[in-house]
Amino acid sequence: MQTVRSFFVPQWSSDVRLDGKTAIVTGGNVGIGKETAKDLAGRGARVILACRDMVKAEQAVCDIMREVKGAKVVAKQLDLADTTSICHFAENVYNTEKALHYLINNAGVAFCPYAKTVDGFETHFGVNHLGHFFLTFLLLDLLKHSAPSRVINVSSMAHTMGKIQFDDLGGEKDYHPVRAYAQSKLANVLFTRELAKRTEVMGVMAYSVDPGMVNTEITRHVMRPLVDIVKTFSMMIKTPAEGAYTTLHCIVTPENQMHTGGYYRDCARAQSSRAGQDDGTALKLWAVSCHLLGIRWR
Ligand SMILES: NC(=O)c1ccc[n+]([C@@H]2O[C@H](COP(=O)([O-])OP(=O)(O)OC[C@H]3O[C@@H](n4cnc5c(N)ncnc54)[C@H](OP(=O)(O)O)[C@@H]3O)[C@@H](O)[C@H]2O)c1
């Protein structure tokens, strides 16, 4: 029987197995990432938790191993706020993995006070967009070699409030944490669109995802009373496991039922904002991202 809650939070399940597949989940130690990793491990995939804090990461590995019998899960250090760490992580992956079928760019920060990454990028733009852009660039050869493979970029409904401020990407002239988060999540959608165009012929598909409103630690920088107000709409708030559904849908659904470059919400294709469909901005963002990172990615 359909409950009121299931109207707001559609349920999902699939019995697809992923034996022999390898997945990387950034930010796999808590929240949506941990639930995504646990589900993938339960389907038989080898899962790499890519985390900045190895103590938390090893704890997550133990939790998943306890809950999923025979789970093949390991943790590797990755700080998306540091391009040197991203290079070391990628090098480690190339040294240990023969294949990579799913790269799940899930980690994220939200609504942080103004700060910069090790490389001097504003934190939201640096971690949520540039960090994952660079990681994908470095791992693309392995994804191509393992094709058919998929990249999932975890965006947000917040992208609809976003604008790519090319004249102030770092928010140095005028910083607002909500704007900075929204810009980074729009960047996730635009990156996905442009990536898909370039990699479809190689057998690497790309999808962006809005997980919905999920009860995780992402609100750690938001004032408590505001969080409490939002939580009064608890019927619409997903558990972390429910927050992982759309990412998992984009992994297990047969390719001919998916649209590479597309934006997904509640386990179905959805429409991103008009700004999220602007191919000119996507191309410019690609060029600017390459320039900022000092890479050539044609
Ligand atoms: N929760 C929601 O309502 C919601 C809604 C829309 C979109 N999203 C998106 O969903 C994704 C997952 O968020 P969540 O809700 O599960 O939040 P979360 O519980 O706060 O998890 C975020 C993860 O990102 C990791 N992370 C942050 N900075 C990092 C860095 N520099 N390098 C590597 N990892 C880093 C965190 O590591 P630590 O544990 O070390 O901090 C953590 O594992 C994010 O991209 C978020 O934007 C969430």
mmCIF file with all atom_site columns, C-alpha atoms in Angstrom, residues 62-242:
data_model
loop_
_atom_site.group_PDB
_atom_site.id
_atom_site.type_symbol
_atom_site.label_atom_id
_atom_site.label_alt_id
_atom_site.label_comp_id
_atom_site.label_asym_id
_atom_site.label_entity_id
_atom_site.label_seq_id
_atom_site.pdbx_PDB_ins_code
_atom_site.Cartn_x
_atom_site.Cartn_y
_atom_site.Cartn_z
_atom_site.occupancy
_atom_site.B_iso_or_equiv
_atom_site.pdbx_formal_charge
_atom_site.auth_seq_id
_atom_site.auth_comp_id
_atom_site.auth_asym_id
_atom_site.auth_atom_id
_atom_site.pdbx_PDB_model_num
ATOM 1   C CA . CYS A 1 62  ? 34.870 -2.430  9.446   1.00 0.00 ? 62  CYS A CA 1
ATOM 2   C CA . ASP A 1 63  ? 31.175 -1.424  9.549   1.00 0.00 ? 63  ASP A CA 1
ATOM 3   C CA . ILE A 1 64  ? 30.569 -2.557  5.962   1.00 0.00 ? 64  ILE A CA 1
ATOM 4   C CA . MET A 1 65  ? 32.453 -5.845  6.477   1.00 0.00 ? 65  MET A CA 1
ATOM 5   C CA . ARG A 1 66  ? 30.356 -6.505  9.564   1.00 0.00 ? 66  ARG A CA 1
ATOM 6   C CA . GLU A 1 67  ? 27.086 -5.831  7.736   1.00 0.00 ? 67  GLU A CA 1
ATOM 7   C CA . VAL A 1 68  ? 27.903 -7.392  4.361   1.00 0.00 ? 68  VAL A CA 1
ATOM 8   C CA . LYS A 1 69  ? 29.229 -10.941 4.522   1.00 0.00 ? 69  LYS A CA 1
ATOM 9   C CA . GLY A 1 70  ? 32.281 -11.370 2.295   1.00 0.00 ? 70  GLY A CA 1
ATOM 10  C CA . ALA A 1 71  ? 32.424 -7.685  1.348   1.00 0.00 ? 71  ALA A CA 1
ATOM 11  C CA . LYS A 1 72  ? 35.421 -6.762  -0.782  1.00 0.00 ? 72  LYS A CA 1
ATOM 12  C CA . VAL A 1 73  ? 36.022 -3.231  0.493   1.00 0.00 ? 73  VAL A CA 1
ATOM 13  C CA . VAL A 1 74  ? 39.195 -1.255  1.100   1.00 0.00 ? 74  VAL A CA 1
ATOM 14  C CA . ALA A 1 75  ? 40.000 2.344   1.993   1.00 0.00 ? 75  ALA A CA 1
ATOM 15  C CA . LYS A 1 76  ? 42.516 4.624   0.314   1.00 0.00 ? 76  LYS A CA 1
ATOM 16  C CA . GLN A 1 77  ? 43.498 8.167   1.247   1.00 0.00 ? 77  GLN A CA 1
ATOM 17  C CA . LEU A 1 78  ? 42.166 10.986  -0.935  1.00 0.00 ? 78  LEU A CA 1
ATOM 18  C CA . ASP A 1 79  ? 41.911 14.655  -0.052  1.00 0.00 ? 79  ASP A CA 1
ATOM 19  C CA . LEU A 1 80  ? 40.012 16.406  -2.827  1.00 0.00 ? 80  LEU A CA 1
ATOM 20  C CA . ALA A 1 81  ? 41.208 19.745  -1.467  1.00 0.00 ? 81  ALA A CA 1
ATOM 21  C CA . ASP A 1 82  ? 44.785 18.886  -2.446  1.00 0.00 ? 82  ASP A CA 1
ATOM 22  C CA . THR A 1 83  ? 45.827 18.066  -6.020  1.00 0.00 ? 83  THR A CA 1
ATOM 23  C CA . THR A 1 84  ? 48.983 16.307  -4.778  1.00 0.00 ? 84  THR A CA 1
ATOM 24  C CA . SER A 1 85  ? 46.808 13.943  -2.740  1.00 0.00 ? 85  SER A CA 1
ATOM 25  C CA . ILE A 1 86  ? 44.586 13.357  -5.792  1.00 0.00 ? 86  ILE A CA 1
ATOM 26  C CA . CYS A 1 87  ? 47.682 12.449  -7.862  1.00 0.00 ? 87  CYS A CA 1
ATOM 27  C CA . HIS A 1 88  ? 48.927 10.039  -5.162  1.00 0.00 ? 88  HIS A CA 1
ATOM 28  C CA . PHE A 1 89  ? 45.498 8.421   -4.923  1.00 0.00 ? 89  PHE A CA 1
ATOM 29  C CA . ALA A 1 90  ? 45.280 7.913   -8.702  1.00 0.00 ? 90  ALA A CA 1
ATOM 30  C CA . GLU A 1 91  ? 48.815 6.505   -8.799  1.00 0.00 ? 91  GLU A CA 1
ATOM 31  C CA . ASN A 1 92  ? 47.911 4.068   -6.034  1.00 0.00 ? 92  ASN A CA 1
ATOM 32  C CA . VAL A 1 93  ? 44.777 2.991   -7.930  1.00 0.00 ? 93  VAL A CA 1
ATOM 33  C CA . TYR A 1 94  ? 46.765 2.357   -11.125 1.00 0.00 ? 94  TYR A CA 1
ATOM 34  C CA . ASN A 1 95  ? 49.257 0.303   -9.091  1.00 0.00 ? 95  ASN A CA 1
ATOM 35  C CA . THR A 1 96  ? 46.649 -1.904  -7.431  1.00 0.00 ? 96  THR A CA 1
ATOM 36  C CA . GLU A 1 97  ? 43.631 -2.121  -9.743  1.00 0.00 ? 97  GLU A CA 1
ATOM 37  C CA . LYS A 1 98  ? 43.348 -3.853  -13.097 1.00 0.00 ? 98  LYS A CA 1
ATOM 38  C CA . ALA A 1 99  ? 39.974 -2.222  -13.807 1.00 0.00 ? 99  ALA A CA 1
ATOM 39  C CA . LEU A 1 100 ? 37.622 0.535   -12.730 1.00 0.00 ? 100 LEU A CA 1
ATOM 40  C CA . HIS A 1 101 ? 33.986 0.256   -13.789 1.00 0.00 ? 101 HIS A CA 1
ATOM 41  C CA . TYR A 1 102 ? 32.320 2.902   -11.624 1.00 0.00 ? 102 TYR A CA 1
ATOM 42  C CA . LEU A 1 103 ? 33.734 6.194   -10.400 1.00 0.00 ? 103 LEU A CA 1
ATOM 43  C CA . ILE A 1 104 ? 31.276 7.734   -7.964  1.00 0.00 ? 104 ILE A CA 1
ATOM 44  C CA . ASN A 1 105 ? 32.185 11.362  -7.329  1.00 0.00 ? 105 ASN A CA 1
ATOM 45  C CA . ASN A 1 106 ? 30.109 11.676  -4.185  1.00 0.00 ? 106 ASN A CA 1
ATOM 46  C CA . ALA A 1 107 ? 32.176 13.594  -1.596  1.00 0.00 ? 107 ALA A CA 1
ATOM 47  C CA . GLY A 1 108 ? 31.150 17.136  -0.902  1.00 0.00 ? 108 GLY A CA 1
ATOM 48  C CA . VAL A 1 109 ? 31.239 20.089  1.415   1.00 0.00 ? 109 VAL A CA 1
ATOM 49  C CA . ALA A 1 110 ? 28.357 22.514  1.870   1.00 0.00 ? 110 ALA A CA 1
ATOM 50  C CA . PHE A 1 111 ? 27.723 25.989  3.201   1.00 0.00 ? 111 PHE A CA 1
ATOM 51  C CA . CYS A 1 112 ? 31.242 26.386  4.616   1.00 0.00 ? 112 CYS A CA 1
ATOM 52  C CA . PRO A 1 113 ? 32.695 29.640  5.845   1.00 0.00 ? 113 PRO A CA 1
ATOM 53  C CA . TYR A 1 114 ? 35.115 31.136  3.307   1.00 0.00 ? 114 TYR A CA 1
ATOM 54  C CA . ALA A 1 115 ? 38.264 29.047  2.999   1.00 0.00 ? 115 ALA A CA 1
ATOM 55  C CA . LYS A 1 116 ? 40.675 27.855  0.350   1.00 0.00 ? 116 LYS A CA 1
ATOM 56  C CA . THR A 1 117 ? 42.000 24.458  -0.646  1.00 0.00 ? 117 THR A CA 1
ATOM 57  C CA . VAL A 1 118 ? 45.717 23.628  -0.505  1.00 0.00 ? 118 VAL A CA 1
ATOM 58  C CA . ASP A 1 119 ? 45.970 24.815  -4.114  1.00 0.00 ? 119 ASP A CA 1
ATOM 59  C CA . GLY A 1 120 ? 44.245 28.119  -3.373  1.00 0.00 ? 120 GLY A CA 1
ATOM 60  C CA . PHE A 1 121 ? 40.769 27.387  -4.803  1.00 0.00 ? 121 PHE A CA 1
ATOM 61  C CA . GLU A 1 122 ? 37.619 28.381  -2.913  1.00 0.00 ? 122 GLU A CA 1
ATOM 62  C CA . THR A 1 123 ? 36.614 25.241  -0.948  1.00 0.00 ? 123 THR A CA 1
ATOM 63  C CA . HIS A 1 124 ? 33.227 24.418  -2.585  1.00 0.00 ? 124 HIS A CA 1
ATOM 64  C CA . PHE A 1 125 ? 34.510 24.982  -6.096  1.00 0.00 ? 125 PHE A CA 1
ATOM 65  C CA . GLY A 1 126 ? 37.841 23.321  -5.281  1.00 0.00 ? 126 GLY A CA 1
ATOM 66  C CA . VAL A 1 127 ? 36.534 20.164  -3.568  1.00 0.00 ? 127 VAL A CA 1
ATOM 67  C CA . ASN A 1 128 ? 33.116 19.584  -5.121  1.00 0.00 ? 128 ASN A CA 1
ATOM 68  C CA . HIS A 1 129 ? 34.037 20.478  -8.706  1.00 0.00 ? 129 HIS A CA 1
ATOM 69  C CA . LEU A 1 130 ? 37.780 20.828  -9.398  1.00 0.00 ? 130 LEU A CA 1
ATOM 70  C CA . GLY A 1 131 ? 38.808 17.933  -7.133  1.00 0.00 ? 131 GLY A CA 1
ATOM 71  C CA . HIS A 1 132 ? 36.449 15.529  -8.888  1.00 0.00 ? 132 HIS A CA 1
ATOM 72  C CA . PHE A 1 133 ? 37.230 16.980  -12.329 1.00 0.00 ? 133 PHE A CA 1
ATOM 73  C CA . PHE A 1 134 ? 40.940 16.305  -11.737 1.00 0.00 ? 134 PHE A CA 1
ATOM 74  C CA . LEU A 1 135 ? 40.312 12.844  -10.265 1.00 0.00 ? 135 LEU A CA 1
ATOM 75  C CA . THR A 1 136 ? 38.209 11.863  -13.286 1.00 0.00 ? 136 THR A CA 1
ATOM 76  C CA . PHE A 1 137 ? 40.887 13.195  -15.650 1.00 0.00 ? 137 PHE A CA 1
ATOM 77  C CA . LEU A 1 138 ? 43.537 11.073  -13.941 1.00 0.00 ? 138 LEU A CA 1
ATOM 78  C CA . LEU A 1 139 ? 41.417 7.895   -13.844 1.00 0.00 ? 139 LEU A CA 1
ATOM 79  C CA . LEU A 1 140 ? 39.955 8.168   -17.335 1.00 0.00 ? 140 LEU A CA 1
ATOM 80  C CA . ASP A 1 141 ? 42.467 5.771   -18.934 1.00 0.00 ? 141 ASP A CA 1
ATOM 81  C CA . LEU A 1 142 ? 41.478 3.056   -16.470 1.00 0.00 ? 142 LEU A CA 1
ATOM 82  C CA . LEU A 1 143 ? 37.768 3.768   -17.027 1.00 0.00 ? 143 LEU A CA 1
ATOM 83  C CA . LYS A 1 144 ? 38.310 3.559   -20.810 1.00 0.00 ? 144 LYS A CA 1
ATOM 84  C CA . HIS A 1 145 ? 40.297 0.360   -20.459 1.00 0.00 ? 145 HIS A CA 1
ATOM 85  C CA . SER A 1 146 ? 37.423 -1.096  -18.354 1.00 0.00 ? 146 SER A CA 1
ATOM 86  C CA . ALA A 1 147 ? 34.579 0.067   -20.633 1.00 0.00 ? 147 ALA A CA 1
ATOM 87  C CA . PRO A 1 148 ? 31.653 -0.123  -20.464 1.00 0.00 ? 148 PRO A CA 1
ATOM 88  C CA . SER A 1 149 ? 32.144 2.049   -17.395 1.00 0.00 ? 149 SER A CA 1
ATOM 89  C CA . ARG A 1 150 ? 30.337 4.907   -15.706 1.00 0.00 ? 150 ARG A CA 1
ATOM 90  C CA . VAL A 1 151 ? 31.059 8.153   -13.863 1.00 0.00 ? 151 VAL A CA 1
ATOM 91  C CA . ILE A 1 152 ? 28.395 9.350   -11.437 1.00 0.00 ? 152 ILE A CA 1
ATOM 92  C CA . ASN A 1 153 ? 28.643 12.949  -10.222 1.00 0.00 ? 153 ASN A CA 1
ATOM 93  C CA . VAL A 1 154 ? 26.541 13.581  -7.125  1.00 0.00 ? 154 VAL A CA 1
ATOM 94  C CA . SER A 1 155 ? 25.049 17.039  -7.592  1.00 0.00 ? 155 SER A CA 1
ATOM 95  C CA . SER A 1 156 ? 22.024 18.563  -5.857  1.00 0.00 ? 156 SER A CA 1
ATOM 96  C CA . MET A 1 157 ? 18.737 20.311  -6.390  1.00 0.00 ? 157 MET A CA 1
ATOM 97  C CA . ALA A 1 158 ? 20.737 23.333  -5.146  1.00 0.00 ? 158 ALA A CA 1
ATOM 98  C CA . HIS A 1 159 ? 22.287 23.532  -8.629  1.00 0.00 ? 159 HIS A CA 1
ATOM 99  C CA . THR A 1 160 ? 19.067 25.253  -9.734  1.00 0.00 ? 160 THR A CA 1
ATOM 100 C CA . MET A 1 161 ? 20.125 28.304  -7.663  1.00 0.00 ? 161 MET A CA 1
ATOM 101 C CA . GLY A 1 162 ? 23.611 28.230  -9.135  1.00 0.00 ? 162 GLY A CA 1
ATOM 102 C CA . LYS A 1 163 ? 25.388 30.451  -11.602 1.00 0.00 ? 163 LYS A CA 1
ATOM 103 C CA . ILE A 1 164 ? 28.965 29.997  -12.784 1.00 0.00 ? 164 ILE A CA 1
ATOM 104 C CA . GLN A 1 165 ? 30.575 33.325  -11.859 1.00 0.00 ? 165 GLN A CA 1
ATOM 105 C CA . PHE A 1 166 ? 33.471 33.222  -14.293 1.00 0.00 ? 166 PHE A CA 1
ATOM 106 C CA . ASP A 1 167 ? 34.643 36.672  -13.149 1.00 0.00 ? 167 ASP A CA 1
ATOM 107 C CA . ASP A 1 168 ? 34.681 35.586  -9.482  1.00 0.00 ? 168 ASP A CA 1
ATOM 108 C CA . LEU A 1 169 ? 34.863 31.781  -9.346  1.00 0.00 ? 169 LEU A CA 1
ATOM 109 C CA . GLY A 1 170 ? 36.545 31.893  -5.948  1.00 0.00 ? 170 GLY A CA 1
ATOM 110 C CA . GLY A 1 171 ? 33.989 34.278  -4.476  1.00 0.00 ? 171 GLY A CA 1
ATOM 111 C CA . GLU A 1 172 ? 36.754 36.718  -3.597  1.00 0.00 ? 172 GLU A CA 1
ATOM 112 C CA . LYS A 1 173 ? 34.717 39.786  -4.540  1.00 0.00 ? 173 LYS A CA 1
ATOM 113 C CA . ASP A 1 174 ? 31.475 38.644  -2.983  1.00 0.00 ? 174 ASP A CA 1
ATOM 114 C CA . TYR A 1 175 ? 31.266 35.373  -1.036  1.00 0.00 ? 175 TYR A CA 1
ATOM 115 C CA . HIS A 1 176 ? 28.112 33.672  0.133   1.00 0.00 ? 176 HIS A CA 1
ATOM 116 C CA . PRO A 1 177 ? 28.214 29.994  1.241   1.00 0.00 ? 177 PRO A CA 1
ATOM 117 C CA . VAL A 1 178 ? 24.862 29.086  -0.347  1.00 0.00 ? 178 VAL A CA 1
ATOM 118 C CA . ARG A 1 179 ? 25.888 30.663  -3.664  1.00 0.00 ? 179 ARG A CA 1
ATOM 119 C CA . ALA A 1 180 ? 29.262 28.923  -3.503  1.00 0.00 ? 180 ALA A CA 1
ATOM 120 C CA . TYR A 1 181 ? 27.623 25.522  -2.876  1.00 0.00 ? 181 TYR A CA 1
ATOM 121 C CA . ALA A 1 182 ? 25.020 26.069  -5.608  1.00 0.00 ? 182 ALA A CA 1
ATOM 122 C CA . GLN A 1 183 ? 27.727 27.079  -8.105  1.00 0.00 ? 183 GLN A CA 1
ATOM 123 C CA . SER A 1 184 ? 29.740 23.945  -7.336  1.00 0.00 ? 184 SER A CA 1
ATOM 124 C CA . LYS A 1 185 ? 26.672 21.712  -7.763  1.00 0.00 ? 185 LYS A CA 1
ATOM 125 C CA . LEU A 1 186 ? 25.817 23.391  -11.080 1.00 0.00 ? 186 LEU A CA 1
ATOM 126 C CA . ALA A 1 187 ? 29.426 22.729  -12.080 1.00 0.00 ? 187 ALA A CA 1
ATOM 127 C CA . ASN A 1 188 ? 28.803 18.996  -11.356 1.00 0.00 ? 188 ASN A CA 1
ATOM 128 C CA . VAL A 1 189 ? 25.853 18.997  -13.792 1.00 0.00 ? 189 VAL A CA 1
ATOM 129 C CA . LEU A 1 190 ? 27.752 20.894  -16.510 1.00 0.00 ? 190 LEU A CA 1
ATOM 130 C CA . PHE A 1 191 ? 30.878 18.742  -16.110 1.00 0.00 ? 191 PHE A CA 1
ATOM 131 C CA . THR A 1 192 ? 28.724 15.624  -16.541 1.00 0.00 ? 192 THR A CA 1
ATOM 132 C CA . ARG A 1 193 ? 27.195 16.963  -19.787 1.00 0.00 ? 193 ARG A CA 1
ATOM 133 C CA . GLU A 1 194 ? 30.525 17.838  -21.332 1.00 0.00 ? 194 GLU A CA 1
ATOM 134 C CA . LEU A 1 195 ? 32.262 14.684  -20.101 1.00 0.00 ? 195 LEU A CA 1
ATOM 135 C CA . ALA A 1 196 ? 29.531 12.496  -21.604 1.00 0.00 ? 196 ALA A CA 1
ATOM 136 C CA . LYS A 1 197 ? 29.972 14.079  -25.030 1.00 0.00 ? 197 LYS A CA 1
ATOM 137 C CA . ARG A 1 198 ? 33.673 13.378  -24.994 1.00 0.00 ? 198 ARG A CA 1
ATOM 138 C CA . THR A 1 199 ? 33.670 9.860   -23.545 1.00 0.00 ? 199 THR A CA 1
ATOM 139 C CA . GLU A 1 200 ? 30.554 8.180   -24.966 1.00 0.00 ? 200 GLU A CA 1
ATOM 140 C CA . VAL A 1 201 ? 32.527 6.838   -27.942 1.00 0.00 ? 201 VAL A CA 1
ATOM 141 C CA . MET A 1 202 ? 35.010 5.323   -25.503 1.00 0.00 ? 202 MET A CA 1
ATOM 142 C CA . GLY A 1 203 ? 32.236 3.467   -23.667 1.00 0.00 ? 203 GLY A CA 1
ATOM 143 C CA . VAL A 1 204 ? 32.438 5.701   -20.579 1.00 0.00 ? 204 VAL A CA 1
ATOM 144 C CA . MET A 1 205 ? 28.986 7.047   -19.646 1.00 0.00 ? 205 MET A CA 1
ATOM 145 C CA . ALA A 1 206 ? 28.364 9.932   -17.247 1.00 0.00 ? 206 ALA A CA 1
ATOM 146 C CA . TYR A 1 207 ? 25.354 10.825  -15.124 1.00 0.00 ? 207 TYR A CA 1
ATOM 147 C CA . SER A 1 208 ? 24.648 13.547  -12.563 1.00 0.00 ? 208 SER A CA 1
ATOM 148 C CA . VAL A 1 209 ? 22.418 12.862  -9.615  1.00 0.00 ? 209 VAL A CA 1
ATOM 149 C CA . ASP A 1 210 ? 20.306 14.779  -7.130  1.00 0.00 ? 210 ASP A CA 1
ATOM 150 C CA . PRO A 1 211 ? 20.007 12.482  -4.094  1.00 0.00 ? 211 PRO A CA 1
ATOM 151 C CA . GLY A 1 212 ? 17.179 14.531  -2.568  1.00 0.00 ? 212 GLY A CA 1
ATOM 152 C CA . MET A 1 213 ? 17.028 15.925  0.960   1.00 0.00 ? 213 MET A CA 1
ATOM 153 C CA . VAL A 1 214 ? 18.976 13.431  3.043   1.00 0.00 ? 214 VAL A CA 1
ATOM 154 C CA . ASN A 1 215 ? 19.632 13.260  6.767   1.00 0.00 ? 215 ASN A CA 1
ATOM 155 C CA . THR A 1 216 ? 23.462 13.339  6.857   1.00 0.00 ? 216 THR A CA 1
ATOM 156 C CA . GLU A 1 217 ? 26.290 15.399  8.304   1.00 0.00 ? 217 GLU A CA 1
ATOM 157 C CA . ILE A 1 218 ? 26.296 17.729  5.286   1.00 0.00 ? 218 ILE A CA 1
ATOM 158 C CA . THR A 1 219 ? 24.474 20.405  7.297   1.00 0.00 ? 219 THR A CA 1
ATOM 159 C CA . ARG A 1 220 ? 27.308 20.661  9.842   1.00 0.00 ? 220 ARG A CA 1
ATOM 160 C CA . HIS A 1 221 ? 27.938 24.319  8.874   1.00 0.00 ? 221 HIS A CA 1
ATOM 161 C CA . VAL A 1 222 ? 24.259 25.306  8.905   1.00 0.00 ? 222 VAL A CA 1
ATOM 162 C CA . MET A 1 223 ? 22.781 26.983  11.998  1.00 0.00 ? 223 MET A CA 1
ATOM 163 C CA . ARG A 1 224 ? 21.035 24.356  14.161  1.00 0.00 ? 224 ARG A CA 1
ATOM 164 C CA . PRO A 1 225 ? 17.615 26.147  14.290  1.00 0.00 ? 225 PRO A CA 1
ATOM 165 C CA . LEU A 1 226 ? 17.509 26.148  10.483  1.00 0.00 ? 226 LEU A CA 1
ATOM 166 C CA . VAL A 1 227 ? 18.305 22.435  10.346  1.00 0.00 ? 227 VAL A CA 1
ATOM 167 C CA . ASP A 1 228 ? 15.581 21.802  12.919  1.00 0.00 ? 228 ASP A CA 1
ATOM 168 C CA . ILE A 1 229 ? 13.014 23.703  10.828  1.00 0.00 ? 229 ILE A CA 1
ATOM 169 C CA . VAL A 1 230 ? 13.886 21.599  7.772   1.00 0.00 ? 230 VAL A CA 1
ATOM 170 C CA . LYS A 1 231 ? 13.658 18.418  9.863   1.00 0.00 ? 231 LYS A CA 1
ATOM 171 C CA . THR A 1 232 ? 10.059 19.229  10.736  1.00 0.00 ? 232 THR A CA 1
ATOM 172 C CA . PHE A 1 233 ? 9.378  18.138  7.121   1.00 0.00 ? 233 PHE A CA 1
ATOM 173 C CA . SER A 1 234 ? 10.717 14.734  8.122   1.00 0.00 ? 234 SER A CA 1
ATOM 174 C CA . MET A 1 235 ? 8.337  12.930  5.798   1.00 0.00 ? 235 MET A CA 1
ATOM 175 C CA . MET A 1 236 ? 10.269 14.356  2.857   1.00 0.00 ? 236 MET A CA 1
ATOM 176 C CA . ILE A 1 237 ? 13.708 13.702  4.299   1.00 0.00 ? 237 ILE A CA 1
ATOM 177 C CA . LYS A 1 238 ? 15.477 10.563  3.157   1.00 0.00 ? 238 LYS A CA 1
ATOM 178 C CA . THR A 1 239 ? 17.663 8.244   5.169   1.00 0.00 ? 239 THR A CA 1
ATOM 179 C CA . PRO A 1 240 ? 21.238 7.965   3.843   1.00 0.00 ? 240 PRO A CA 1
ATOM 180 C CA . ALA A 1 241 ? 20.328 4.551   2.357   1.00 0.00 ? 241 ALA A CA 1
ATOM 181 C CA . GLU A 1 242 ? 17.396 6.135   0.480   1.00 0.00 ? 242 GLU A CA 1
#
